[in-house]
Amino acid sequence: MSEAPKDRSSVYREADALARAFVSGIARTGLTVGGLILVVAGVVIAPLPGPLGLPVTVIGLMMVLRGSFRAKREFVRLQNRHPKFVRPLRRLLRRDPEIIPFVWQQMLRVERLVLPRRFRFLVKTRKKMKGRRRTPD
């Protein structure tokens, strides 16, 4: 007996799945390479005046982490080893990053590292500003 001919739709589905896998691989590679270029550009731009280096580097890192499984694995490993250093970066990598609280927290950390206790002014300034706020009637 002869075999029943294969359904044409199953042949097309297999070809579509192969094409989809090929295109997704190319897209992942493109994301990773583009992200690496942005990370390098951000590091090069960082010494220049202005805060342009950090956003470019963070965007590049986001692209690399979305495009590479190995980079994700290494990032998680780094996060487990050094949570204090990676946590601020993770806050910027969220879907809706809270930029102003992030900047405020980093300013407080730098102030704590650099200035002695008697010269610290950020917390005092914030408390004064909170006291000036009026409550809505």
PDB file of C-alpha atoms in Angstrom:
ATOM      1  CA  MET A   1       0.000   0.000   0.000  1.00  0.00           C
ATOM      2  CA  SER A   2       1.115   3.468  -0.656  1.00  0.00           C
ATOM      3  CA  GLU A   3       1.526   6.034   2.066  1.00  0.00           C
ATOM      4  CA  ALA A   4      -1.020   8.780   2.363  1.00  0.00           C
ATOM      5  CA  PRO A   5       0.402  12.086   1.140  1.00  0.00           C
ATOM      6  CA  LYS A   6       1.380  14.542   3.863  1.00  0.00           C
ATOM      7  CA  ASP A   7      -0.927  17.387   4.510  1.00  0.00           C
ATOM      8  CA  ARG A   8       0.483  20.526   2.912  1.00  0.00           C
ATOM      9  CA  SER A   9      -0.307  22.643   5.965  1.00  0.00           C
ATOM     10  CA  SER A  10       2.032  20.548   8.155  1.00  0.00           C
ATOM     11  CA  VAL A  11       4.865  21.073   5.664  1.00  0.00           C
ATOM     12  CA  TYR A  12       4.228  24.819   5.740  1.00  0.00           C
ATOM     13  CA  ARG A  13       4.112  24.839   9.552  1.00  0.00           C
ATOM     14  CA  GLU A  14       7.500  23.131   9.745  1.00  0.00           C
ATOM     15  CA  ALA A  15       8.978  25.620   7.303  1.00  0.00           C
ATOM     16  CA  ASP A  16       7.431  28.523   9.236  1.00  0.00           C
ATOM     17  CA  ALA A  17       8.848  27.253  12.515  1.00  0.00           C
ATOM     18  CA  LEU A  18      12.308  26.930  10.974  1.00  0.00           C
ATOM     19  CA  ALA A  19      12.114  30.435   9.498  1.00  0.00           C
ATOM     20  CA  ARG A  20      10.852  31.839  12.810  1.00  0.00           C
ATOM     21  CA  ALA A  21      13.754  30.227  14.702  1.00  0.00           C
ATOM     22  CA  PHE A  22      16.246  31.577  12.155  1.00  0.00           C
ATOM     23  CA  VAL A  23      14.854  35.124  12.312  1.00  0.00           C
ATOM     24  CA  SER A  24      14.699  35.120  16.120  1.00  0.00           C
ATOM     25  CA  GLY A  25      18.334  33.984  16.275  1.00  0.00           C
ATOM     26  CA  ILE A  26      19.372  36.808  13.967  1.00  0.00           C
ATOM     27  CA  ALA A  27      17.327  39.307  15.988  1.00  0.00           C
ATOM     28  CA  ARG A  28      18.882  38.095  19.261  1.00  0.00           C
ATOM     29  CA  THR A  29      22.370  38.396  17.802  1.00  0.00           C
ATOM     30  CA  GLY A  30      21.564  41.881  16.500  1.00  0.00           C
ATOM     31  CA  LEU A  31      20.283  42.955  19.915  1.00  0.00           C
ATOM     32  CA  THR A  32      23.412  41.663  21.605  1.00  0.00           C
ATOM     33  CA  VAL A  33      25.806  43.310  19.151  1.00  0.00           C
ATOM     34  CA  GLY A  34      23.887  46.597  19.186  1.00  0.00           C
ATOM     35  CA  GLY A  35      23.814  46.530  22.977  1.00  0.00           C
ATOM     36  CA  LEU A  36      27.554  45.919  23.187  1.00  0.00           C
ATOM     37  CA  ILE A  37      28.173  48.853  20.859  1.00  0.00           C
ATOM     38  CA  LEU A  38      26.003  51.079  23.069  1.00  0.00           C
ATOM     39  CA  VAL A  39      27.756  49.907  26.248  1.00  0.00           C
ATOM     40  CA  VAL A  40      31.159  50.720  24.741  1.00  0.00           C
ATOM     41  CA  ALA A  41      29.847  54.087  23.496  1.00  0.00           C
ATOM     42  CA  GLY A  42      28.460  54.852  26.968  1.00  0.00           C
ATOM     43  CA  VAL A  43      31.797  54.082  28.601  1.00  0.00           C
ATOM     44  CA  VAL A  44      33.572  56.326  26.085  1.00  0.00           C
ATOM     45  CA  ILE A  45      31.039  59.153  26.579  1.00  0.00           C
ATOM     46  CA  ALA A  46      31.052  58.893  30.406  1.00  0.00           C
ATOM     47  CA  PRO A  47      34.084  61.175  31.046  1.00  0.00           C
ATOM     48  CA  LEU A  48      32.550  63.995  29.006  1.00  0.00           C
ATOM     49  CA  PRO A  49      30.599  66.679  30.868  1.00  0.00           C
ATOM     50  CA  GLY A  50      26.954  65.864  31.333  1.00  0.00           C
ATOM     51  CA  PRO A  51      25.148  62.675  32.317  1.00  0.00           C
ATOM     52  CA  LEU A  52      25.040  61.089  28.855  1.00  0.00           C
ATOM     53  CA  GLY A  53      27.233  58.073  29.602  1.00  0.00           C
ATOM     54  CA  LEU A  54      25.003  56.362  32.159  1.00  0.00           C
ATOM     55  CA  PRO A  55      21.739  56.298  30.146  1.00  0.00           C
ATOM     56  CA  VAL A  56      23.509  55.055  27.018  1.00  0.00           C
ATOM     57  CA  THR A  57      25.271  52.326  29.000  1.00  0.00           C
ATOM     58  CA  VAL A  58      22.037  51.244  30.723  1.00  0.00           C
ATOM     59  CA  ILE A  59      20.162  51.061  27.403  1.00  0.00           C
ATOM     60  CA  GLY A  60      23.004  49.005  25.917  1.00  0.00           C
ATOM     61  CA  LEU A  61      22.996  46.682  28.914  1.00  0.00           C
ATOM     62  CA  MET A  62      19.232  46.235  28.589  1.00  0.00           C
ATOM     63  CA  MET A  63      19.676  45.240  24.949  1.00  0.00           C
ATOM     64  CA  VAL A  64      22.460  42.782  25.776  1.00  0.00           C
ATOM     65  CA  LEU A  65      20.458  41.184  28.601  1.00  0.00           C
ATOM     66  CA  ARG A  66      17.399  40.765  26.391  1.00  0.00           C
ATOM     67  CA  GLY A  67      19.396  39.271  23.556  1.00  0.00           C
ATOM     68  CA  SER A  68      21.789  36.908  25.306  1.00  0.00           C
ATOM     69  CA  PHE A  69      20.937  34.049  27.644  1.00  0.00           C
ATOM     70  CA  ARG A  70      24.564  33.772  28.708  1.00  0.00           C
ATOM     71  CA  ALA A  71      24.709  37.469  29.636  1.00  0.00           C
ATOM     72  CA  LYS A  72      21.529  37.046  31.716  1.00  0.00           C
ATOM     73  CA  ARG A  73      23.097  34.130  33.554  1.00  0.00           C
ATOM     74  CA  GLU A  74      26.287  36.100  34.260  1.00  0.00           C
ATOM     75  CA  PHE A  75      24.264  39.114  35.393  1.00  0.00           C
ATOM     76  CA  VAL A  76      22.326  36.971  37.873  1.00  0.00           C
ATOM     77  CA  ARG A  77      25.597  35.495  39.133  1.00  0.00           C
ATOM     78  CA  LEU A  78      27.041  38.990  39.584  1.00  0.00           C
ATOM     79  CA  GLN A  79      23.851  40.057  41.336  1.00  0.00           C
ATOM     80  CA  ASN A  80      24.137  37.186  43.801  1.00  0.00           C
ATOM     81  CA  ARG A  81      27.802  37.931  44.520  1.00  0.00           C
ATOM     82  CA  HIS A  82      27.579  41.731  44.814  1.00  0.00           C
ATOM     83  CA  PRO A  83      23.985  42.773  45.507  1.00  0.00           C
ATOM     84  CA  LYS A  84      24.898  46.251  46.797  1.00  0.00           C
ATOM     85  CA  PHE A  85      26.552  47.217  43.527  1.00  0.00           C
ATOM     86  CA  VAL A  86      24.072  45.621  41.143  1.00  0.00           C
ATOM     87  CA  ARG A  87      20.862  46.709  42.906  1.00  0.00           C
ATOM     88  CA  PRO A  88      20.948  50.333  41.674  1.00  0.00           C
ATOM     89  CA  LEU A  89      21.521  49.091  38.146  1.00  0.00           C
ATOM     90  CA  ARG A  90      18.609  46.667  38.453  1.00  0.00           C
ATOM     91  CA  ARG A  91      16.376  49.561  39.521  1.00  0.00           C
ATOM     92  CA  LEU A  92      17.225  51.328  36.261  1.00  0.00           C
ATOM     93  CA  LEU A  93      16.609  48.159  34.222  1.00  0.00           C
ATOM     94  CA  ARG A  94      13.002  47.779  35.374  1.00  0.00           C
ATOM     95  CA  ARG A  95      10.171  48.254  32.919  1.00  0.00           C
ATOM     96  CA  ASP A  96       9.154  51.614  34.468  1.00  0.00           C
ATOM     97  CA  PRO A  97      12.273  52.861  36.246  1.00  0.00           C
ATOM     98  CA  GLU A  98      11.831  55.436  38.986  1.00  0.00           C
ATOM     99  CA  ILE A  99      14.619  57.788  37.993  1.00  0.00           C
ATOM    100  CA  ILE A 100      14.205  60.617  40.528  1.00  0.00           C
ATOM    101  CA  PRO A 101      14.149  58.325  43.611  1.00  0.00           C
ATOM    102  CA  PHE A 102      17.133  56.472  42.142  1.00  0.00           C
ATOM    103  CA  VAL A 103      19.128  59.682  41.689  1.00  0.00           C
ATOM    104  CA  TRP A 104      18.168  60.830  45.208  1.00  0.00           C
ATOM    105  CA  GLN A 105      19.307  57.554  46.739  1.00  0.00           C
ATOM    106  CA  GLN A 106      22.609  57.680  44.876  1.00  0.00           C
ATOM    107  CA  MET A 107      23.183  61.286  46.005  1.00  0.00           C
ATOM    108  CA  LEU A 108      22.600  60.230  49.624  1.00  0.00           C
ATOM    109  CA  ARG A 109      25.030  57.336  49.255  1.00  0.00           C
ATOM    110  CA  VAL A 110      27.726  59.537  47.772  1.00  0.00           C
ATOM    111  CA  GLU A 111      27.184  62.149  50.483  1.00  0.00           C
ATOM    112  CA  ARG A 112      27.503  59.460  53.157  1.00  0.00           C
ATOM    113  CA  LEU A 113      30.742  58.178  51.604  1.00  0.00           C
ATOM    114  CA  VAL A 114      32.383  61.544  50.993  1.00  0.00           C
ATOM    115  CA  LEU A 115      31.291  63.983  53.704  1.00  0.00           C
ATOM    116  CA  PRO A 116      31.665  63.693  57.464  1.00  0.00           C
ATOM    117  CA  ARG A 117      28.393  63.615  59.390  1.00  0.00           C
ATOM    118  CA  ARG A 118      28.478  67.289  60.428  1.00  0.00           C
ATOM    119  CA  PHE A 119      28.746  68.502  56.809  1.00  0.00           C
ATOM    120  CA  ARG A 120      25.949  66.396  55.337  1.00  0.00           C
ATOM    121  CA  PHE A 121      23.155  68.590  54.064  1.00  0.00           C
ATOM    122  CA  LEU A 122      20.831  66.603  51.802  1.00  0.00           C
ATOM    123  CA  VAL A 123      18.679  65.019  54.496  1.00  0.00           C
ATOM    124  CA  LYS A 124      18.428  68.328  56.376  1.00  0.00           C
ATOM    125  CA  THR A 125      17.421  70.115  53.175  1.00  0.00           C
ATOM    126  CA  ARG A 126      14.766  67.520  52.447  1.00  0.00           C
ATOM    127  CA  LYS A 127      13.304  67.838  55.940  1.00  0.00           C
ATOM    128  CA  LYS A 128      13.163  71.632  55.603  1.00  0.00           C
ATOM    129  CA  MET A 129      11.410  71.313  52.244  1.00  0.00           C
ATOM    130  CA  LYS A 130       8.864  68.869  53.658  1.00  0.00           C
ATOM    131  CA  GLY A 131       8.084  71.298  56.491  1.00  0.00           C
ATOM    132  CA  ARG A 132       7.366  74.099  53.997  1.00  0.00           C
ATOM    133  CA  ARG A 133       4.802  72.092  52.074  1.00  0.00           C
ATOM    134  CA  ARG A 134       1.254  73.228  52.605  1.00  0.00           C
ATOM    135  CA  THR A 135      -1.574  70.806  53.014  1.00  0.00           C
ATOM    136  CA  PRO A 136      -4.454  71.263  50.547  1.00  0.00           C
ATOM    137  CA  ASP A 137      -7.560  72.834  52.106  1.00  0.00           C
TER     138      ASP A 137
END
